Coordinates of C-alpha atoms in Angstrom, one line a residue:
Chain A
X10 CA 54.1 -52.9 -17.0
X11 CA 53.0 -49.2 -17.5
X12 CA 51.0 -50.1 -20.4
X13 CA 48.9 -53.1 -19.0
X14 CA 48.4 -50.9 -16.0
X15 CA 47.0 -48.0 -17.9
X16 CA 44.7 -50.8 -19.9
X17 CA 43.6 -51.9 -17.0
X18 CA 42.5 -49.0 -15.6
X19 CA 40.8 -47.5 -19.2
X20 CA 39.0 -51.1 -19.2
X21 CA 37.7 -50.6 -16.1
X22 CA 36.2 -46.9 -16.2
X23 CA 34.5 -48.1 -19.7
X24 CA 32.9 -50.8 -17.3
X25 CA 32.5 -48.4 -14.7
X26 CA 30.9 -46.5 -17.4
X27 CA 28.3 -48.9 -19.3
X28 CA 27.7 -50.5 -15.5
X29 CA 26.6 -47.1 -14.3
X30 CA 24.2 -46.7 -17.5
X31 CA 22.8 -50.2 -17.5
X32 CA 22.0 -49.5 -13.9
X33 CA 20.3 -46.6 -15.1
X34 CA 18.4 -47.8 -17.7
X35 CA 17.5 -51.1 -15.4
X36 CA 16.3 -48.6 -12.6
X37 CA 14.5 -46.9 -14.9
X38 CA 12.8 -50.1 -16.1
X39 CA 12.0 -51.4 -12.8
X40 CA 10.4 -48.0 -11.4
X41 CA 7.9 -48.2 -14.4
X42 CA 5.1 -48.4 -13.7
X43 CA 5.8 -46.4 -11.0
X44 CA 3.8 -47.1 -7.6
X45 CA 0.3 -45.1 -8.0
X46 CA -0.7 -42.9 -5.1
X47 CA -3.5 -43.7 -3.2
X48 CA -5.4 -40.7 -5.1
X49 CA -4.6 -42.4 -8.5
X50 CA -5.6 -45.6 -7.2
X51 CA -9.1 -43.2 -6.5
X52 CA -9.1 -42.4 -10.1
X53 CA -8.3 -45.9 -11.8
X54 CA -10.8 -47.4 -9.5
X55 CA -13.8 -44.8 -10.6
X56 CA -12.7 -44.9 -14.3
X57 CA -14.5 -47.8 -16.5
X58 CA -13.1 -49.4 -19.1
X59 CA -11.5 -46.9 -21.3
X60 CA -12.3 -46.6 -25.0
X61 CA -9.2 -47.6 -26.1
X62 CA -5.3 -48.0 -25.4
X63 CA -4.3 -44.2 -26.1
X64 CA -7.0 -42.4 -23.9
X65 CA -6.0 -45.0 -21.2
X66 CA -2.5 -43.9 -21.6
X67 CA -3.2 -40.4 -21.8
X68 CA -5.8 -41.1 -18.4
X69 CA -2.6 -42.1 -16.9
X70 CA -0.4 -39.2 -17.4
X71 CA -2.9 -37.1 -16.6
X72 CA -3.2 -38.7 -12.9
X73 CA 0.4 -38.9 -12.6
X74 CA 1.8 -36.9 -9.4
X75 CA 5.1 -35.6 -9.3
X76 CA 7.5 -37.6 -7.2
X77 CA 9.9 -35.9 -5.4
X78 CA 12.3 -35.7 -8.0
X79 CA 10.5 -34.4 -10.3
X80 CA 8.5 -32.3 -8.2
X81 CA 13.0 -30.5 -7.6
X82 CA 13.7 -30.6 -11.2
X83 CA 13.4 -27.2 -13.1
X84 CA 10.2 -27.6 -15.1
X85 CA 9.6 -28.3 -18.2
X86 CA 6.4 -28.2 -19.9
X87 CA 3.8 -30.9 -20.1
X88 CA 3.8 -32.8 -23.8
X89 CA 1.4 -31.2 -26.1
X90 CA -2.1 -33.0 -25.4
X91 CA -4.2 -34.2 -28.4
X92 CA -7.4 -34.2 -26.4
X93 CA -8.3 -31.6 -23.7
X94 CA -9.8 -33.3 -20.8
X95 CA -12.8 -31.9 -20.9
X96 CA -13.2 -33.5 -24.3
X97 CA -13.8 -36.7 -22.7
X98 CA -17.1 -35.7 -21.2
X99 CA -20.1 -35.7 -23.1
X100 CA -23.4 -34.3 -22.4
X101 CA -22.3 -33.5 -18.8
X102 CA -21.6 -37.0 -18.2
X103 CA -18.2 -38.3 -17.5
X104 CA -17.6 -40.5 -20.9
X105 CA -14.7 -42.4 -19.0
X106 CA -16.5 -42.8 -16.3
X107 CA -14.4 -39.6 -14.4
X108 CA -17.0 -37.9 -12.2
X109 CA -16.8 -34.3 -11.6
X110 CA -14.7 -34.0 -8.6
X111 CA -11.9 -36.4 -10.3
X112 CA -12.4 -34.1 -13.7
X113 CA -11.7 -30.8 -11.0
X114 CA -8.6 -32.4 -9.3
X115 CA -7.3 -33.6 -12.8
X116 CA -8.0 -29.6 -13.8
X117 CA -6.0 -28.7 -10.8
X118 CA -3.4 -30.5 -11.2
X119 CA -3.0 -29.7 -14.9
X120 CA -2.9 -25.8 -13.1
X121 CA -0.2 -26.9 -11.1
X122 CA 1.7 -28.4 -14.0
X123 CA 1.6 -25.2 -15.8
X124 CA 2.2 -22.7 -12.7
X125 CA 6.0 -23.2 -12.7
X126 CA 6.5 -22.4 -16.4
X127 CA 5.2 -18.6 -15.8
X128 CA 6.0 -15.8 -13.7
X129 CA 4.1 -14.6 -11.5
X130 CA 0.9 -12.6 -11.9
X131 CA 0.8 -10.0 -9.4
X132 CA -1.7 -7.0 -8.9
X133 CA -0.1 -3.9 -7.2
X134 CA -2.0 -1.8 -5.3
X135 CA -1.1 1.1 -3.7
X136 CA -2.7 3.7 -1.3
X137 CA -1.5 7.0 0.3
X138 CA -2.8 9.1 2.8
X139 CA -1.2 12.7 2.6
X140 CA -1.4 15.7 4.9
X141 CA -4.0 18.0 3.9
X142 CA -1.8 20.7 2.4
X143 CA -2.1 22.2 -1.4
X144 CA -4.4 19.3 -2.3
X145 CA -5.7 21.3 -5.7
X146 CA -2.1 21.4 -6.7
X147 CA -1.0 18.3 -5.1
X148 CA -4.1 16.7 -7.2
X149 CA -3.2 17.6 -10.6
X150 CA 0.5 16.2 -9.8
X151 CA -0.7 12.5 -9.3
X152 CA -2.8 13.3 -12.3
X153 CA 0.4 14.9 -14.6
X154 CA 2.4 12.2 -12.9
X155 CA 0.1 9.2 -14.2
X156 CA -0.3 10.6 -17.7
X157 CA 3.4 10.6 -17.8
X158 CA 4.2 7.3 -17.1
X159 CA 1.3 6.3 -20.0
X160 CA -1.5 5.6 -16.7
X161 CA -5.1 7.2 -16.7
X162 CA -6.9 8.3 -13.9
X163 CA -10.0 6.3 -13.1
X164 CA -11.5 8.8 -10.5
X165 CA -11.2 12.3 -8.9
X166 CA -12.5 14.0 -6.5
X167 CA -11.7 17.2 -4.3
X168 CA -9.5 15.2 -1.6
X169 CA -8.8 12.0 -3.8
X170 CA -7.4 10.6 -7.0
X171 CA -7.2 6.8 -8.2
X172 CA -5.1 6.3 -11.2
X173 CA -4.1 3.3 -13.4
X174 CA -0.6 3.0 -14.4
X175 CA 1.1 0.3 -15.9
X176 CA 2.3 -2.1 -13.6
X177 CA 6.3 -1.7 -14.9
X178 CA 6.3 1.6 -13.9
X179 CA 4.8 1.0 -10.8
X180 CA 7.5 1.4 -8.2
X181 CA 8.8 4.3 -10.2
X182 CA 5.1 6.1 -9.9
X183 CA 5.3 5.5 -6.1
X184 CA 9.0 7.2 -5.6
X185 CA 7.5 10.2 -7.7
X186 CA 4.5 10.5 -5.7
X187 CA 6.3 10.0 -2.1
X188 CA 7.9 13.2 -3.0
X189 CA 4.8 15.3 -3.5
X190 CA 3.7 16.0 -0.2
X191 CA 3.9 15.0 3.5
X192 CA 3.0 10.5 3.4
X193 CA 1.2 10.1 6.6
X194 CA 0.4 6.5 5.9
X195 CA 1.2 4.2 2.8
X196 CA -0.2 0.8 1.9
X197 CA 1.5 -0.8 -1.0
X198 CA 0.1 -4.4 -1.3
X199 CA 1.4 -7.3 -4.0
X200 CA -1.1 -9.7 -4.4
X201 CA -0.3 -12.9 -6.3
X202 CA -3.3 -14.2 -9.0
X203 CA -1.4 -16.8 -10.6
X204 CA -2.6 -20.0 -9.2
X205 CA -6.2 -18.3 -9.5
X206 CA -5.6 -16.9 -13.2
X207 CA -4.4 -20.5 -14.0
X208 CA -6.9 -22.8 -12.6
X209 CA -9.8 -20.1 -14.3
X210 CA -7.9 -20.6 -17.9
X211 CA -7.3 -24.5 -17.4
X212 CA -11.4 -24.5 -16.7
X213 CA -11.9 -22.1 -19.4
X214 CA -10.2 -24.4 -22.0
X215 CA -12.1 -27.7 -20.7
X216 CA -15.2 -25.7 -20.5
X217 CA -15.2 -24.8 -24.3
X218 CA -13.9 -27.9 -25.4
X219 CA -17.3 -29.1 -23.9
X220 CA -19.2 -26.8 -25.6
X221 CA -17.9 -28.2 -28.7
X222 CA -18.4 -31.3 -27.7
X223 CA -22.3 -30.6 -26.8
X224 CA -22.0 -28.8 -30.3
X225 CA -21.6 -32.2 -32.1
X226 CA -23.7 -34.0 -29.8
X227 CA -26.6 -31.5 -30.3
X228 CA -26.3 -32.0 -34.3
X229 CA -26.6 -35.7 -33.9
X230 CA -29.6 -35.4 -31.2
X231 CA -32.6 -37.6 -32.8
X232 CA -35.0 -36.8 -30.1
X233 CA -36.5 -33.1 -29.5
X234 CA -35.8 -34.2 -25.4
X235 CA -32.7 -34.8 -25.9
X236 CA -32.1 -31.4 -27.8
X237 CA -33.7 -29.8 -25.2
X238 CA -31.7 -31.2 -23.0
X239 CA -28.3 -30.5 -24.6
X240 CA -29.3 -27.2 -25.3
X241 CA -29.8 -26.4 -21.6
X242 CA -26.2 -27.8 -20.6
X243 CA -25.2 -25.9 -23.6
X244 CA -26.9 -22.6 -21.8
X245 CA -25.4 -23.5 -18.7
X246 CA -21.6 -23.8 -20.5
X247 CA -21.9 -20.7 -22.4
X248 CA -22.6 -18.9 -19.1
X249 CA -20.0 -20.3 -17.0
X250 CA -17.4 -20.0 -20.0
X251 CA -18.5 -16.0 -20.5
X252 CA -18.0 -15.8 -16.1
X253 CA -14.1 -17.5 -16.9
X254 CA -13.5 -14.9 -19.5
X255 CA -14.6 -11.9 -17.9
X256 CA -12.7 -13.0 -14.6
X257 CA -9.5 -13.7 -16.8
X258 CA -10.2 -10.1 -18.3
X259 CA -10.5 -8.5 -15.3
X260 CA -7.3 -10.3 -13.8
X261 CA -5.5 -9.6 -16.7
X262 CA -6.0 -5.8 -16.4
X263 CA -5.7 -5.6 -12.7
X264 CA -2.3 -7.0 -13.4
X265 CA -1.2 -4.8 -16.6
X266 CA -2.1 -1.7 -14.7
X267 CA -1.6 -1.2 -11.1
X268 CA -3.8 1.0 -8.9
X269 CA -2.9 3.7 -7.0
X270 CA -5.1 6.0 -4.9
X271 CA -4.1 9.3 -3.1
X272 CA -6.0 10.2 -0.4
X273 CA -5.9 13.9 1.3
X274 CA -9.2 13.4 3.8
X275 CA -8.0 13.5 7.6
X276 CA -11.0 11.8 8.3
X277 CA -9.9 8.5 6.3
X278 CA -6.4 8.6 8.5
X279 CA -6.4 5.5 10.1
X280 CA -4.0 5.5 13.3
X281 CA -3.3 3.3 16.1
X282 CA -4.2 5.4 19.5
X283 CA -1.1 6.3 21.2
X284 CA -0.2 3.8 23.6
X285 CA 0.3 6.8 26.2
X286 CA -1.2 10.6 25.9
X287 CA 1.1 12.6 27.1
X288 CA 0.1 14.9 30.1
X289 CA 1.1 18.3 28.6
X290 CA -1.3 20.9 27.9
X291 CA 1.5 22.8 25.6
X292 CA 1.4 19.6 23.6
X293 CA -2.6 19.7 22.5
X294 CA -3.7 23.1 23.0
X295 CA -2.3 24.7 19.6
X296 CA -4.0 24.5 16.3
X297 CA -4.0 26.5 12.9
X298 CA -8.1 26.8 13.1
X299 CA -8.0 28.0 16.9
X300 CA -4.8 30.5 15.9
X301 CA -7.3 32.2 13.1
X302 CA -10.4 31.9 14.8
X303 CA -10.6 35.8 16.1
Chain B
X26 CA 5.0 55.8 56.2
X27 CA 4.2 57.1 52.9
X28 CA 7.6 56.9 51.9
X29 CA 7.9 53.4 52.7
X30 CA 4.2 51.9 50.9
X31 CA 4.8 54.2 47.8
X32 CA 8.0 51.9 46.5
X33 CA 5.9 48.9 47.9
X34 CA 2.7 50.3 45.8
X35 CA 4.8 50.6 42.8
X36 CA 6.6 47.1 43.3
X37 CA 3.3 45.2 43.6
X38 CA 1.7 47.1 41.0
X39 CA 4.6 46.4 38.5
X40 CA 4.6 42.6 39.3
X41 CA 0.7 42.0 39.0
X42 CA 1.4 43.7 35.2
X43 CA 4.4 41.4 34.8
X44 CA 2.0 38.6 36.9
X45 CA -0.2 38.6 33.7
X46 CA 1.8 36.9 31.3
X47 CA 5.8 35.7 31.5
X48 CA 6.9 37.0 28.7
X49 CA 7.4 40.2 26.7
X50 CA 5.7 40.4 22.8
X51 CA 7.3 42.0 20.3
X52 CA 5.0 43.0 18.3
X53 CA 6.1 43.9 14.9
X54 CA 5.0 47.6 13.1
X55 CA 2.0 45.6 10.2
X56 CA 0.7 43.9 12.9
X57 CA -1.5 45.0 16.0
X58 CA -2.1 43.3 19.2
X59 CA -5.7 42.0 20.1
X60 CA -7.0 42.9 23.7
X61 CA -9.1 40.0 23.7
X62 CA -6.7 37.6 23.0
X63 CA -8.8 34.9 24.0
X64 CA -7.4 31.1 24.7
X65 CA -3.7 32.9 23.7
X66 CA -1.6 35.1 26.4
X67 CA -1.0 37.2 23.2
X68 CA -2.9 37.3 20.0
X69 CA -2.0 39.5 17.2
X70 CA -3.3 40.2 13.5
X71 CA -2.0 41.5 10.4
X72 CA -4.5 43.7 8.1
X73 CA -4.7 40.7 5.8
X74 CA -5.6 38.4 8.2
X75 CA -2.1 36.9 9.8
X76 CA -2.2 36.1 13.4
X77 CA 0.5 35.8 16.3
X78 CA -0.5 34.0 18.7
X79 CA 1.8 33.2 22.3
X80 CA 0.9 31.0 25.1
X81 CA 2.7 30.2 28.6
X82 CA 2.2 26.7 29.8
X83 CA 3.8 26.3 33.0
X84 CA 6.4 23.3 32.5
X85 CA 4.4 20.9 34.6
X86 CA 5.9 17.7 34.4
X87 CA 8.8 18.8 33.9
X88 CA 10.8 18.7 30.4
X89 CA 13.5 19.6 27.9
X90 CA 13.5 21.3 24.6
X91 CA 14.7 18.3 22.7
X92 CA 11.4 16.2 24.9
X93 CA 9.4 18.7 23.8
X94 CA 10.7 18.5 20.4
X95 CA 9.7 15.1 19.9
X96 CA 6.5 15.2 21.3
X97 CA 5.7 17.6 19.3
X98 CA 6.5 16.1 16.2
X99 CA 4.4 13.3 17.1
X100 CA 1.7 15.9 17.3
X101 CA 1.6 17.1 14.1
X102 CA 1.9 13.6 12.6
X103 CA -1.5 13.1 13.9
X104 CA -3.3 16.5 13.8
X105 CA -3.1 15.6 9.7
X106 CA -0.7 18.8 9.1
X107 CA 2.1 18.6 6.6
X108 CA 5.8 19.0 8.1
X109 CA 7.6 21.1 5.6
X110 CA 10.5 22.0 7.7
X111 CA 11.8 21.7 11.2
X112 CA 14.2 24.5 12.0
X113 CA 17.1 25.8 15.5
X114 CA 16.0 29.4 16.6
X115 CA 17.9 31.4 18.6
X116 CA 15.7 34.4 20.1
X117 CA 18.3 37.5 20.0
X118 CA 19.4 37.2 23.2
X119 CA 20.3 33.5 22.0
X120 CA 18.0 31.5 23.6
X121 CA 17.6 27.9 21.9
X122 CA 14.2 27.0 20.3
X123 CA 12.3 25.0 17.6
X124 CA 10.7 26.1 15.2
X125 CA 8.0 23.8 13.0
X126 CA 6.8 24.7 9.9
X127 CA 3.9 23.3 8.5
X128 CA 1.2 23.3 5.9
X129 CA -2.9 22.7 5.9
X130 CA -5.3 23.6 3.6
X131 CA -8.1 26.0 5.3
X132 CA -11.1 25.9 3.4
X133 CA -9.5 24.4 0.3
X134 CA -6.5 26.8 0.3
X135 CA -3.3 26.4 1.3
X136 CA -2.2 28.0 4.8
X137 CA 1.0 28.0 6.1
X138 CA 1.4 27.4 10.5
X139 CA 4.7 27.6 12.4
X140 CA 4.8 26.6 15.6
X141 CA 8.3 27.8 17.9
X142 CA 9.0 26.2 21.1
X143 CA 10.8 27.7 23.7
X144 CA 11.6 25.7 26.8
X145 CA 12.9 27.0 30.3
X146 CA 12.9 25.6 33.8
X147 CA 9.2 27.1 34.9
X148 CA 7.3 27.8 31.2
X149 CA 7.0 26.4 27.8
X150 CA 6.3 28.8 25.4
X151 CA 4.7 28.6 22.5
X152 CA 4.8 30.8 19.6
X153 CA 2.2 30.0 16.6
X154 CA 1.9 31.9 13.4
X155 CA -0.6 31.1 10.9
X156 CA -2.3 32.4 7.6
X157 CA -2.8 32.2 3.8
X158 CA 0.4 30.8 2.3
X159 CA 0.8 33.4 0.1
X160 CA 0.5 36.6 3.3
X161 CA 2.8 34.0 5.5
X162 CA 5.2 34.3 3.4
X163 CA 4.5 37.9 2.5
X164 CA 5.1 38.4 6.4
X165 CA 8.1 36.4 6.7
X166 CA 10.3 39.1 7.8
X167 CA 7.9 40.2 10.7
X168 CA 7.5 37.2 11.6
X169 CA 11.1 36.1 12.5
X170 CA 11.4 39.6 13.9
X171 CA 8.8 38.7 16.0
X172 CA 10.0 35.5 17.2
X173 CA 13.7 36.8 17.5
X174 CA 12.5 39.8 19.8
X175 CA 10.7 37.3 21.6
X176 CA 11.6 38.1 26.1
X177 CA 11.4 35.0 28.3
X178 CA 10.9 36.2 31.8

């Protein structure tokens, strides 16, 4: 009795079982294609007739918005593409018929594809305002202090100091330099580059790979116009692509080295005006310039 | 007649003196008082260029030493001096004060400034001392003498 019970019951889990995964695999049959959102609809509609099966398939992943499952699920990274997008306009013209503003949101979205593999790019900055006391010495500290921590000072002057120091160290540099002198006001700011670093190297990439493109194209040109042409949307490219590179550079380097700036000018304090000034003549009369002033 | 006015004389003589200023100096033996003591009740100067410096403010509102204290502090925050340290000070007749001491560079060198508060019922009294960092601390023995002998009247 035991015994048909127990087969019973390990018949029915392996049912249980396969039902469960031929639900699966059915679901997952039936939501494909999935239901296109009205902005993909925006992009199948303005695409022509693609060239063939692969770059219509490709087209489509490229359009495809995360759901809200996916859009949960930890992330993992896009299959490796075998054309960049970029590579499907030729001579500034949209080859698949993509015009520029689908081209950008494609770009963008390929940005927001990639931003959950990394970790954040952040640029530190911070600025202190000390009390005016043993600035020469106080000066050479932040200097010693940046060296030390393998940073470089960028400027000096008789009441301030800017110094680069690599942004792992950075909190540490700030403890060291709280304890130099009096902090009468402290700005430490994080700002967050990544969604702008991202989007500058997705348009880099798409930007070269039309360079290249106009490269072929220019070889194959049969009429001086069209060289011309080319040649000036190849000017154009090589500028905006030297612009991306330099901005990646620069946000690269704001982020490897943080900025920190120490400030002992009384005249740069910025404080709120008290609320109330307190009636007391004891309070405001005293100073150390009036005390010496025989 | 004569008899009478002569102690009378005297009194009123010896109360416009003590009328001048509410407090006795000490002046300590490097330093030497200033007639002209200006904006101060009491100004005086070392040979290298230390100065005392008193004032009497009447205590008008009225406050406490631990108000005063405060205010202070909130003070100096703003004035752009640096707060080394805030110390108690008992006069030697063990009054209660504070005493602030503070740093500022004076034509790109480094002076020292402490500022002792002394608070009763009718004055506040304050008490500055001020110089090069290296004579301020030179003077730091005449200097606390100076502030321990200070006489509230």
């Amino acid at each position: 009795m035991s015994f048909f019970l127990l087969a019973t019951l390990l018949i029915s889990f392996v049912q249980g079982c396969g039902g469960s995964s031929k639900y699966s695999a059915g679901h997952a049959e039936r939501s494909y294609p999935r239901r296109m959102s009205p902005r993909e609809e925006v992009l199948t509609t303005q695409a022509s007739a693609p060239a063939n099966e692969a770059s219509r398939e490709e087209s489509y992943e490229d359009s495809k918005e995360p759901n809200e499952a996916t859009a949960m699920a930890p992330y993992s990274p896009p299959p490796p593409r075998s054309q960049p997008l970029a590579q499907n306009v030729a001579g500034g013209q949209p080859a698949d018929g993509k015009t520029d503003a689908t081209v950008s949101e494609s770009i963008e979205k390929e940005a927001r594809k990639v931003h959950g593999q990394r970790s954040p790019i952040l640029i530190y900055t911070a600025n202190f305002q000390m009390a005016v006391f043993e600035v020469a010495n106080s000066l050479a500290e932040v200097e010693r202090i940046a060296r030390e921590v393998g940073g470089f000072v960028t400027k000096r002057t008789d009441r301030q100091i800017t110094a680069r120091v690599p942004a792992a160290r950075f909190y540490e540099t700030v403890g060291r330099l709280e304890k130099l002198g009096d902090v009468i006001q402290r700005d430490v700011t994080a700002q967050d580059v990544t969604e702008e670093y991202l989007d500058t190297e997705v348009r880099l990439r798409n930007a070269r790979a039309m360079r290249d493109r106009l490269e072929q194209l220019l070889a194959k040109a049969n009429t001086v116009q069209d060289s011309l042409m080319i040649e000036r949307e190849l000017n154009r490219i090589a500028a905006e692509i030297e612009r991306m590179e330099g901005r990646l550079k620069f946000l690269r380097d704001r982020a490897a080295y943080s900025t920190i700036t120490v400030s002992f000018d009384p005249k740069q304090v910025v404080t709120p005006p008290p609320a109330v000034r307190l009636p007391f003549p004891w309070l405001t009369s005293h100073s150390l310039a009036r005390l010496l002033s025989l | 007649m004569s008899r009478l006015l002569c102690p009378l004389l005297l009194a009123v003589l010896l109360l416009a003196v003590g009328c001048g200023r509410p407090f006795s100096p000490a002046t300590p033996g490097s330093f030497t008082e200033l007639k002209d003591p200006l904006d101060f009740d009491y100004r005086a100067v070392s040979a290298d260029g230390v100065v005392l410096g008193i004032k009497a403010h009447k205590n008008e509102p009225k406050v406490d030493l631990a108000f005063a204290e405060r205010a202070f502090e909130q003070q100096i925050r703003s004035n752009g001096y640096a707060l080394l340290e805030k110390r108690d000070i008992r006069t030697s007749s063990g009054f209660p004060g504070k005493q602030f001491r503070m740093g500022h560079d004076e034509a790109k060198n480094p002076h020292l400034y402490y500022v002792t508060i002394f608070v009763t019922n009718d004055y506040v009294y304050v008490l500055e001392a001020g110089g090069a960092k290296e004579q301020m601390l030179r003077y730091e023995a005449p200097i606390t003498w100076h502030i321990e002998h200070f006489q509230m009247k």
